[in-house]
XYZ file of C-alpha atoms in Angstrom:
578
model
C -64.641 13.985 5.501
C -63.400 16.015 8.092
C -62.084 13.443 10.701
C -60.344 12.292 7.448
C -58.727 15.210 6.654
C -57.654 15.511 10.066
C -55.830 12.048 10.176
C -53.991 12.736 7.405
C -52.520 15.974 8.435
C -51.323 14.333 11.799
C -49.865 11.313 9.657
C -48.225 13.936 7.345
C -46.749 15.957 10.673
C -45.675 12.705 12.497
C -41.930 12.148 12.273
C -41.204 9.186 10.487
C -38.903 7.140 12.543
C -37.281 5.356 9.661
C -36.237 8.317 7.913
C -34.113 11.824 8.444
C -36.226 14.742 7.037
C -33.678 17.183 5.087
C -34.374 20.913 4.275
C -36.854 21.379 1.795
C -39.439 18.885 3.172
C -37.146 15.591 1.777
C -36.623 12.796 3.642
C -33.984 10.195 3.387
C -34.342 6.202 4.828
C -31.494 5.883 7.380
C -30.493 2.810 5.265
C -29.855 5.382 2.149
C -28.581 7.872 4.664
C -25.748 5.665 5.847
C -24.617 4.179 2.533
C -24.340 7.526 1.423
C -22.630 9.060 3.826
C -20.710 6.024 4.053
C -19.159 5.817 0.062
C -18.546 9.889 0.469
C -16.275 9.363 2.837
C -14.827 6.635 1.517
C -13.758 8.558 -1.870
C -13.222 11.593 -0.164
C -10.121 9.590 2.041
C -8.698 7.621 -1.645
C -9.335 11.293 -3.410
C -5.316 11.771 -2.676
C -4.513 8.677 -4.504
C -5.561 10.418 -7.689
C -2.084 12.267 -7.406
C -0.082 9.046 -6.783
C 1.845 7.681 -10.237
C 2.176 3.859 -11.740
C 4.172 1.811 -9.613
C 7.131 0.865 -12.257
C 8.808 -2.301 -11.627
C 5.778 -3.398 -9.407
C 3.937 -4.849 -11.782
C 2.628 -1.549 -13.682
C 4.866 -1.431 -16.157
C 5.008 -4.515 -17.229
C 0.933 -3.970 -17.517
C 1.015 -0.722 -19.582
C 3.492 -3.069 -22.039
C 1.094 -5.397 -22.462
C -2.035 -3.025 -23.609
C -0.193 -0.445 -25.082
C 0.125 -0.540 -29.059
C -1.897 1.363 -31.928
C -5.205 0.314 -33.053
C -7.787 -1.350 -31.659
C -7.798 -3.844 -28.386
C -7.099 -7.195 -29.275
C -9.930 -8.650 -27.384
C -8.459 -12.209 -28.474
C -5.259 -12.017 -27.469
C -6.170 -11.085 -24.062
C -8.409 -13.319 -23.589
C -5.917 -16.554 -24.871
C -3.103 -14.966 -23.095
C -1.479 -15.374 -19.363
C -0.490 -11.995 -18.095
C 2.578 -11.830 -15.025
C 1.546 -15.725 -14.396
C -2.149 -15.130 -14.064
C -4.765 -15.584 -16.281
C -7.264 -12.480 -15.301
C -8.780 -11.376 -18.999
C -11.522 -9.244 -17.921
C -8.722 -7.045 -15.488
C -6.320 -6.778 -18.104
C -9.226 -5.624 -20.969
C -10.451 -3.143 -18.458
C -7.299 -1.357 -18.321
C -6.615 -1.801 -22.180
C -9.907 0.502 -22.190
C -8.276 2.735 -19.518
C -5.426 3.149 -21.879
C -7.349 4.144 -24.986
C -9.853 6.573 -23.654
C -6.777 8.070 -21.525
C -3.607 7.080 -22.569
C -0.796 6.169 -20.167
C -2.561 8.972 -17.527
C -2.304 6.867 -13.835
C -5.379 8.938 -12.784
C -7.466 7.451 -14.632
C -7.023 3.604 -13.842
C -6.614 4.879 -9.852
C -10.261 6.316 -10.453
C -11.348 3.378 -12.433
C -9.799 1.115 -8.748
C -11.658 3.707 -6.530
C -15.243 3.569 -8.648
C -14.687 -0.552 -8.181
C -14.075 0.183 -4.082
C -17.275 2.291 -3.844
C -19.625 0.109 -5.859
C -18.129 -2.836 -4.135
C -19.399 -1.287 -0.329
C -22.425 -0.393 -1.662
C -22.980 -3.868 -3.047
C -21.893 -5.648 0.448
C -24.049 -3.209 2.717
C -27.010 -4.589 0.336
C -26.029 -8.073 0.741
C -24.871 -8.165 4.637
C -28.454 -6.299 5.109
C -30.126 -9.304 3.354
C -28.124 -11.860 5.203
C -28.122 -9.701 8.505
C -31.375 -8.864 8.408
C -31.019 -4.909 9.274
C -29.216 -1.878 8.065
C -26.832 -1.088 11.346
C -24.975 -4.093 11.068
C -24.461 -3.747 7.280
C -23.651 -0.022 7.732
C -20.981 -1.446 10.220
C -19.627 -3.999 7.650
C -19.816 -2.197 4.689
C -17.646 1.225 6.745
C -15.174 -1.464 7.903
C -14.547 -2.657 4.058
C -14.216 0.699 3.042
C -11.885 2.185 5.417
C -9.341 -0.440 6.472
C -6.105 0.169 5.732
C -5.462 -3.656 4.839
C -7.707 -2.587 1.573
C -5.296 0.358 0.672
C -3.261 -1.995 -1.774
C -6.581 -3.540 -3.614
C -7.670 -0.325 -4.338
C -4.512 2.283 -5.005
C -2.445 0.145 -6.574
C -3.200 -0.726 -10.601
C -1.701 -3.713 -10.771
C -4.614 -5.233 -7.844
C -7.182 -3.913 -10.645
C -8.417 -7.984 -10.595
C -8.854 -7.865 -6.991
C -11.709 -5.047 -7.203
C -13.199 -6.245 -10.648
C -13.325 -9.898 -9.297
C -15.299 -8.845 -6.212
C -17.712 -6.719 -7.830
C -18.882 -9.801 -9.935
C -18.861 -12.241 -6.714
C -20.835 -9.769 -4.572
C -23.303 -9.422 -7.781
C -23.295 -13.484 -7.525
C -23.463 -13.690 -3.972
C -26.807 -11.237 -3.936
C -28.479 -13.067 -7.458
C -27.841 -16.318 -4.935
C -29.681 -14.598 -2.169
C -32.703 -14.003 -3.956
C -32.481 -17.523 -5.737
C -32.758 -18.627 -2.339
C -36.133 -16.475 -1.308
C -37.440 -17.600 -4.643
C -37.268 -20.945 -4.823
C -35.779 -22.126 -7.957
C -35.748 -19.865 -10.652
C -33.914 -20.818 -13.643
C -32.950 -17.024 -14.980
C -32.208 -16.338 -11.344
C -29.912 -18.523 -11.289
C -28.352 -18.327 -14.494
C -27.594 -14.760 -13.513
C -25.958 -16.043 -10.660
C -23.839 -18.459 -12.829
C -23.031 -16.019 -15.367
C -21.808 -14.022 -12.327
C -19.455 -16.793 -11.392
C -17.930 -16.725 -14.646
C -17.208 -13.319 -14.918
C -15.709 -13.091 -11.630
C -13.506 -16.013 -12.562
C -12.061 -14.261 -15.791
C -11.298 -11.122 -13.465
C -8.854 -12.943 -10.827
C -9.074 -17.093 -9.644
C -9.499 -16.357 -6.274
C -13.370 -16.667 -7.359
C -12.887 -20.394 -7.495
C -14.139 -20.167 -3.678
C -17.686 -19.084 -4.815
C -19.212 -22.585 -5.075
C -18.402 -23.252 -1.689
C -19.266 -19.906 -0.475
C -22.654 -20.777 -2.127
C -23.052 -23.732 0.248
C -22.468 -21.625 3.547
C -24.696 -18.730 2.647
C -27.352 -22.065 2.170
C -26.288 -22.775 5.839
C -27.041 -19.114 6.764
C -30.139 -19.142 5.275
C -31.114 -22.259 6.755
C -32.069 -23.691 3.934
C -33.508 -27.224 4.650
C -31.147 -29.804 3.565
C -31.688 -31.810 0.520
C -29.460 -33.744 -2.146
C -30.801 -30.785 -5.111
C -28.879 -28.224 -2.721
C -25.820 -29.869 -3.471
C -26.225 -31.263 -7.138
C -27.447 -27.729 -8.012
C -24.146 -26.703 -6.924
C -22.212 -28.962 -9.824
C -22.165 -26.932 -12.666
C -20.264 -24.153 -10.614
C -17.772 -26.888 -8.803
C -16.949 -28.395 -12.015
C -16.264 -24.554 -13.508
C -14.405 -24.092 -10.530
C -12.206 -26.481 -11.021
C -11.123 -25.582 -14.988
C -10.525 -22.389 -13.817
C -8.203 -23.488 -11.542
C -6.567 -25.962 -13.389
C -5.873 -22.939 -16.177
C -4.633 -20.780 -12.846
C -2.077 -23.452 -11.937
C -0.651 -23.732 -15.056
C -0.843 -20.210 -15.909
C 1.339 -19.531 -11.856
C 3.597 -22.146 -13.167
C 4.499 -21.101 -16.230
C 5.636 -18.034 -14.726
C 7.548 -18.701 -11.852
C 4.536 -18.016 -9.545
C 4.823 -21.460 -7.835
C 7.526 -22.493 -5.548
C 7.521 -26.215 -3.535
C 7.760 -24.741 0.098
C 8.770 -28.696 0.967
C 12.231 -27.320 -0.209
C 12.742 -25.272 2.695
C 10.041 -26.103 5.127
C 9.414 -29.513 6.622
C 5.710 -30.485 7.209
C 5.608 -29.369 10.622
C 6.848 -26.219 10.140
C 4.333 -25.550 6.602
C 1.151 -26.422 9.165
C 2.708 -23.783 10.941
C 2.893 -21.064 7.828
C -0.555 -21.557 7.879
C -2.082 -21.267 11.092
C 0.569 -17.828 11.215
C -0.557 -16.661 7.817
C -4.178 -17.114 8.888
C -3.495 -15.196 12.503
C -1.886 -12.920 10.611
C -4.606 -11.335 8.778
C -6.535 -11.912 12.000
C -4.492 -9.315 14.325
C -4.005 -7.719 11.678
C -7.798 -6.330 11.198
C -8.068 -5.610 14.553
C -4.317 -3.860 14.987
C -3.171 -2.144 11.211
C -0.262 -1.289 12.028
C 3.363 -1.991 10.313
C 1.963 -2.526 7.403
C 3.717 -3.679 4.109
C 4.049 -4.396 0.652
C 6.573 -6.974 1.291
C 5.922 -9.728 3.909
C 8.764 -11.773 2.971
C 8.128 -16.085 4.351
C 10.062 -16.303 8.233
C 13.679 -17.450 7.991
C 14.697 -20.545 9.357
C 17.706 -19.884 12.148
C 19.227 -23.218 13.102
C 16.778 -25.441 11.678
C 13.889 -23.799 13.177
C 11.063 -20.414 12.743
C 11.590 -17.790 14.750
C 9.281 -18.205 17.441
C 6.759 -15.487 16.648
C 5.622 -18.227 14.278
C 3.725 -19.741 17.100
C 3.416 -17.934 19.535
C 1.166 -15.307 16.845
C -1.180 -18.944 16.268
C -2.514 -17.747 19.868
C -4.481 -15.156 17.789
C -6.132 -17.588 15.708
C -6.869 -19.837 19.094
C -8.768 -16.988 20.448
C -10.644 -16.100 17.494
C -12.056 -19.440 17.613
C -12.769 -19.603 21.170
C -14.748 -16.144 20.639
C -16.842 -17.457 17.836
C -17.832 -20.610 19.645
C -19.031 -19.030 22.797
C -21.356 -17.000 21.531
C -24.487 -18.730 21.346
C -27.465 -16.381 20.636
C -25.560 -15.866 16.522
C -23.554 -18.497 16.766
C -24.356 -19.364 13.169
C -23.543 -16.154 12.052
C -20.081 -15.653 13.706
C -19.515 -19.466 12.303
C -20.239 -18.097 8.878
C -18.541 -15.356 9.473
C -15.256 -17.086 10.208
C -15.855 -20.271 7.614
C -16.007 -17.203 4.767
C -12.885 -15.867 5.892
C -11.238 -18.867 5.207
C -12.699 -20.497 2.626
C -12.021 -17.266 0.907
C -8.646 -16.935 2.566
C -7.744 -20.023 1.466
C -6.234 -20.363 -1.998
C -3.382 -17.971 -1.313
C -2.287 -19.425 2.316
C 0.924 -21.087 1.876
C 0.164 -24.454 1.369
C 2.264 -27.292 -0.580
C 2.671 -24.228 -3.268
C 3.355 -20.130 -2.973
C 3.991 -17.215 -3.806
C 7.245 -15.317 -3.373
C 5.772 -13.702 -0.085
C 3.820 -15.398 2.663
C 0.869 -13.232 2.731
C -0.591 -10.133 0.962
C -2.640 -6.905 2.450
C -4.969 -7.601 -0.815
C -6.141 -10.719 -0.270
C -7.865 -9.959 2.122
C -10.108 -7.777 0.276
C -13.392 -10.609 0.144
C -12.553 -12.876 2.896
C -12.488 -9.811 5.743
C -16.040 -9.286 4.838
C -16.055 -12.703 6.807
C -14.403 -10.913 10.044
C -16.428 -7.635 9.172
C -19.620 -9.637 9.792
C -18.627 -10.676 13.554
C -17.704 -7.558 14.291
C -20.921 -6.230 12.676
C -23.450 -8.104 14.923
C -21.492 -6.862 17.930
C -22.015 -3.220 17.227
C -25.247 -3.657 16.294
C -26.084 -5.269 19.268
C -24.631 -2.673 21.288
C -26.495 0.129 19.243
C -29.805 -1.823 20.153
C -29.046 -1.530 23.809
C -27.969 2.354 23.468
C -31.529 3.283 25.049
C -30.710 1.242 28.360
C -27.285 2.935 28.527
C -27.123 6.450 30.720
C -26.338 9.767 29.014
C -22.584 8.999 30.107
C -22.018 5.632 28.662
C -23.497 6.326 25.035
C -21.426 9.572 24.738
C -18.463 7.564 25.352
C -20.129 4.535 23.038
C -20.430 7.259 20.892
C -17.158 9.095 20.951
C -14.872 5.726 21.150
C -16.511 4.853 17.875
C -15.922 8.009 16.240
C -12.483 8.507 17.160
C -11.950 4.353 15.948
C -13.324 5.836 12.163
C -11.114 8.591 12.748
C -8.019 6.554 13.412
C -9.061 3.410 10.599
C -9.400 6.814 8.206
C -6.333 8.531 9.246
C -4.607 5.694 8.827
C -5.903 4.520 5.355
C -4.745 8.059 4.174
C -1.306 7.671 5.472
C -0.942 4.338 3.470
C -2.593 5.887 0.464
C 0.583 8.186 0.546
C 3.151 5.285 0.763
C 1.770 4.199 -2.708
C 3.247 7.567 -4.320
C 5.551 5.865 -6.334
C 7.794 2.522 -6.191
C 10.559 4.636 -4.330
C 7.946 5.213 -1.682
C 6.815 2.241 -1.231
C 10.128 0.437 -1.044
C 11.627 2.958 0.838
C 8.666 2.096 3.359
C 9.283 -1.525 3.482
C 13.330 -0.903 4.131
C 12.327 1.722 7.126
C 9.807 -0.724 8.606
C 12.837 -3.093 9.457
C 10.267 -5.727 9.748
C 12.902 -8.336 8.921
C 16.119 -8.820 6.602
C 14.126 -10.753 4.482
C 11.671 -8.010 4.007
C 14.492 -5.561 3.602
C 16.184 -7.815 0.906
C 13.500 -8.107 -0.898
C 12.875 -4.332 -1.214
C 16.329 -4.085 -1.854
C 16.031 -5.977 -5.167
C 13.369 -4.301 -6.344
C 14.733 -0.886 -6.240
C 17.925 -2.096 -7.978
C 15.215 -3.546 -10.587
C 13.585 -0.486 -10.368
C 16.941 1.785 -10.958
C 18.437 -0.603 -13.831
C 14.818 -0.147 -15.481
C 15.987 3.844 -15.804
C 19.049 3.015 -16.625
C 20.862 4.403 -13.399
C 23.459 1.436 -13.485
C 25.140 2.811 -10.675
C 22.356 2.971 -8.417
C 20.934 -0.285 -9.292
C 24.555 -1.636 -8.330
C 23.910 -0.200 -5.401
C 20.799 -1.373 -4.141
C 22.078 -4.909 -5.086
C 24.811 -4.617 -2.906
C 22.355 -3.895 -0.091
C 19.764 -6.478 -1.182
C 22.685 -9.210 -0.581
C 24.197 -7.464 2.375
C 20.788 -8.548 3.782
C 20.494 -11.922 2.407
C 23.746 -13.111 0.751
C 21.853 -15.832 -1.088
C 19.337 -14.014 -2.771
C 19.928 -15.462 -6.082
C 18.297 -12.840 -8.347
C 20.070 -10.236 -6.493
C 23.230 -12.406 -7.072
C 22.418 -13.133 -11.302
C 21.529 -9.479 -11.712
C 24.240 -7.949 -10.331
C 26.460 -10.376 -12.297
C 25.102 -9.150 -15.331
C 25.667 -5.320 -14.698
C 29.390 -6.082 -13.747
C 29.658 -7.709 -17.097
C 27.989 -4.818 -18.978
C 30.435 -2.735 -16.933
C 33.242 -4.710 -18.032
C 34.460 -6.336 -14.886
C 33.909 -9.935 -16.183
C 35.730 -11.963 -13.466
C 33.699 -9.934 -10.755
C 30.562 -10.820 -13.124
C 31.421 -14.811 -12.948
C 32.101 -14.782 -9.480
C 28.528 -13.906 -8.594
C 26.751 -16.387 -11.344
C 29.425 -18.899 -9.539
C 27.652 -18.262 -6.113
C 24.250 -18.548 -7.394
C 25.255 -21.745 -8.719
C 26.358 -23.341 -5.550
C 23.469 -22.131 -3.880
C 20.990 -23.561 -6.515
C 22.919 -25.565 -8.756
C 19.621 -25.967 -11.699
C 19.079 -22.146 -11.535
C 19.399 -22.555 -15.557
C 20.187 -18.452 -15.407
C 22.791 -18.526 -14.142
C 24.752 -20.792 -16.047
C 23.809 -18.989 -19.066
C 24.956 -15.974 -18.193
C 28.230 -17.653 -16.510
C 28.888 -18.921 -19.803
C 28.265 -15.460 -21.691
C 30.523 -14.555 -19.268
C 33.265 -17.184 -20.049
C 32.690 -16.432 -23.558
C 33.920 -13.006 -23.380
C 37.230 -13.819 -21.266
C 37.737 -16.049 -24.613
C 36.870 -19.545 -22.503
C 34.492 -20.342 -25.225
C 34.840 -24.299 -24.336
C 33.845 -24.083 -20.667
C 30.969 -21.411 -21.871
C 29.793 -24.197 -23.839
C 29.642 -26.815 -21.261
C 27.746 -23.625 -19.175
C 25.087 -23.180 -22.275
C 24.833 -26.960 -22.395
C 23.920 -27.092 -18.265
C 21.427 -24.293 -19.029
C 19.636 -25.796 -21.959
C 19.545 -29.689 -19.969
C 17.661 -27.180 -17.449
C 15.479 -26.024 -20.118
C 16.535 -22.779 -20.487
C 15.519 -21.918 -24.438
C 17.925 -18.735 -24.891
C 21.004 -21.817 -24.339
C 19.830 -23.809 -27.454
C 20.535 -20.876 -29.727
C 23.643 -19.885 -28.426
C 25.005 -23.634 -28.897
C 23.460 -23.776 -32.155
C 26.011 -20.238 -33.421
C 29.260 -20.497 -30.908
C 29.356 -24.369 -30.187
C 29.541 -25.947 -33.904
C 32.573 -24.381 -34.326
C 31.999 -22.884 -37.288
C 31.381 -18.525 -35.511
C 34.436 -16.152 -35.530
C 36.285 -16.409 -31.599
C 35.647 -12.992 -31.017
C 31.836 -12.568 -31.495
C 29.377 -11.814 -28.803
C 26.048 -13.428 -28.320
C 22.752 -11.393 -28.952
C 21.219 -10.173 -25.586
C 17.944 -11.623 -25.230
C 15.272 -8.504 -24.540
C 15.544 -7.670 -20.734
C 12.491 -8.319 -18.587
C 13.103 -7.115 -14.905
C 11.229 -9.558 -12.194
C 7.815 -7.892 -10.951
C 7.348 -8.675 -7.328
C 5.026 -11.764 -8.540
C 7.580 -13.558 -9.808
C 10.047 -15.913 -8.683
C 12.338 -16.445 -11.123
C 13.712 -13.981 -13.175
C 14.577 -14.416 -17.261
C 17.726 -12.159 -17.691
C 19.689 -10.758 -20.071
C 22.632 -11.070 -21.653
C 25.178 -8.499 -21.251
């Protein structure tokens, strides 16, 4: 009894090696220590985004349109609807909650972003320590996702609400898969990992990757090969590919999608990719210059400027890295296969987007990058004991000051998100390119003519096309605030311009022809409306219907259609009449 009693007060005075003893005789596992201290930092460094407003005339406003109203959420509606060309129900009916429990309060859905960010790093340190097998690495992974600037945008800006919602529901997928695997099958397990799936689908289609994400975690498992680990893939393929069939249409429908072939041959697209893809690469590793407009390279002469290729160098010796490492090599090649499967759907392809790439998509696939990096610090941590006093304090102090520096720098972009001014006003001081500076242009003359400051949206379309004299919407939208102004010729010389740079923009010879109509040319506004409606513009069948028969009074003036300012999703923009 007494040689008993004895062990167990030695056991209960031993230090526990896996575990920090607190005050008060608690003790805390170093894996809970470091996801704790990890997600307090985190929302102590987005904190200051609770003071930043809604971005209007980035995509916010158009938002708060769509789920305001009295009464109850019309669950429905959302759910049958395409919102600014995507379809992304669960997103939109999260902030439709936002809305009624707060009203139009921008703290609130900020919080709502952050709470997503934080439950999103706790739920990939718990999955990279399953698939890494040990908490350093996923401590080193999960602080990487949760600092880096490049995940600023996901997080502080509303609008990306899908981006963080979306990932929550793959990560939950990703771990139900995990212990699928363990388990052998299990038919709730993986139900749970279907439903998942689904969920994550509703929130954004980016989540049309998971089936094939599903297949490399198999390869990083090991799991032995057999024809059931691909047919019990089929049921999320085939969902995959409805999804994206409604996320086509729903991109088209809106403008979303533009044929690159019309302004890139097939050489220089291959190119576009390889950059867009060594562009999020350097990026992770240098975060600097960052913007919310990267605006596709302008050809000069027939050709990209030549930091088109020579940036592909970055890509060239990513790969070289991950295939001369040997001892994880199957890590580091999942590691860089998730980054771009993931990365995939939004690289410029045959289709895109109005810009080439985007700071949130890489909000999943770095997780990819994160994972390389990951087995490299842990691997140097392990190897800490070997190291003299000298070389682990500067181990030790270079890492610090590189969380210092990711942190300080995360707050700093945090700030640019103030407000649209801020953010635009970031892009044009950046001088990245005249693109990038036309671009941000536009929006802030969208952005002004929104308020109603006709004078400074004039303005800041002047600029936009001193950048880029053929940026049609600059071109049709400053048309139409001349011809609210009065100055009508001035008005049809800029629809005239946008015409001969895009002769089916179907916009512009609408608003030519309103244009016509009120210098009392109502048969050439006619032939205008009956260009716009061959186009397929629907506003030009009504007008033809009341001022072509000849049967309306000379002097009457066609009914504006309700204004709808272009949100920096779209491509095309449906304007007024003035």
């Amino acid at each position: 009894m007494k040689k008993a009693e004895k062990t167990t007060r030695v056991s209960q005075g031993k230090r526990n090696p896996e575990h920090l003893v607190l005050p008060g005789k608690l003790s805390l596992s170093y894996q809970n220590a470091a996801i704790l201290l990890i997600l307090t930092f985190t929302f102590l460094l987005y904190a200051g985004a609770l003071r930043n407003d809604f971005m209007t005339g980035w995509d916010d406003g158009e938002y708060l349109t769509a789920i305001s109203g009295d009464g109850s959420i019309k669950v429905p509606e959302i759910f049958s609807n395409f919102h600014l060309g995507m379809y992304q129900p669960l997103s939109v009916l999260s902030m439709a909650i936002n809305y009624k429990l707060s009203g139009p309060e921008p703290r609130v859905f900020i919080l709502t972003n952050i709470l997503l960010h934080l439950l999103n790093t706790f739920l990939i340190f718990r999955l990279t320590e399953r698939w890494m097998k040990g908490w350093v690495p996923a401590a080193v992974v999960a602080l990487l996702f949760a600092i880096h600037p490049m995940h600023v945008e996901p997080v502080v800006w509303i609008s990306a609400r899908s981006s963080g919602l979306y990932s929550l529901f793959f990560l939950l997928g990703l771990i139900a898969w995990d212990k699928y695997a363990d388990q052998g099958y299990n038919l709730r397990q993986y139900l749970y990992v279907l439903l998942f799936f689904i969920l994550a689908l509703f929130s954004k289609s980016m989540a049309a990757t998971f089936p094939v994400v599903l297949l490399m975690a198999d390869y990083l498992k090991k799991r032995q090969f057999r024809w059931s680990l691909l047919t019990e893939k089929i049921p999320f393929f085939v969902i995959s590919i409805i999804f994206g069939l409604v996320a086509i249409r729903a991109s088209a429908s809106f403008g979303h999608i533009t044929v690159l072939e019309q302004d890139y041959n097939l050489f220089q697209r291959f190119f576009l990719i390889l950059y867009s893809i060594s562009f999020y690469i350097l990026k992770l590793f240098v975060p600097l210059n960052l913007s919310a407009i990267y605006a596709f390279p302008e050809i000069s002469g027939g050709k990209l400027p030549p930091y088109v290729f020579s940036t592909v160098i970055v890509l060239i010796a990513a790969i070289a890295l991950i295939l001369y490492q040997r001892k994880y090599r199957r890590e580091f090649l999942f590691g860089g296969i998730f980054f771009l499967i993931t990365i995939g759907m939004v690289l410029p392809l045959f289709w895109s987007r109005i810009f080439i790439t985007a700071d949130r998509y890489t909000y999943i696939p770095y997780i990819g990058l994160f994972i390389i990096i990951g087995r490299y610090a842990a691997n140097l941590w392990e190897t800490r004991n070997t190291m003299d006093k000298a070389t682990r304090r500067l181990m030790l102090s270079a890492s610090l000051l590189l969380v210092i520096i990711l942190g300080a720098s995360t707050v700093s972009r945090i700030s640019v998100w103030k407000n649209t001014p801020t953010l635009l006003s970031d892009v044009i001081d950046k001088k990245r390119s005249d693109a990038d500076m036309a671009h941000a242009y536009f929006y802030l003359g969208n952005y002004y003519d929104a308020g109603n400051n006709a004078e400074e949206a004039l303005k800041y379309y002047d600029l936009s096309l001193s950048r880029n004299p053929a940026y049609l919407l600059a071109l049709n939208n400053r048309g139409i605030l001349k011809g609210k102004a009065g100055q009508i010729n001035s008005a049809i010389t800029d629809f005239e311009q946008a015409i001969r740079i895009k002769p089916d923009y179907a916009e512009a010879w609408y608003n030519r022809g309103i244009a016509l109509f009120r210098n009392g040319d109502l048969e050439r506004a006619c032939n205008d409306w009956k260009e716009s409606s061959r186009l397929g513009f629907a506003p030009a069948h009504q007008v033809i219907a009341r001022y072509c028969d000849g049967t309306s009074p000379p002097g009457l003036l066609p009914m504006p259609e309700k204004e709808t300012g272009e949100s920096p999703t779209q491509k095309t923009d449906v304007t007024p009449a003035f």
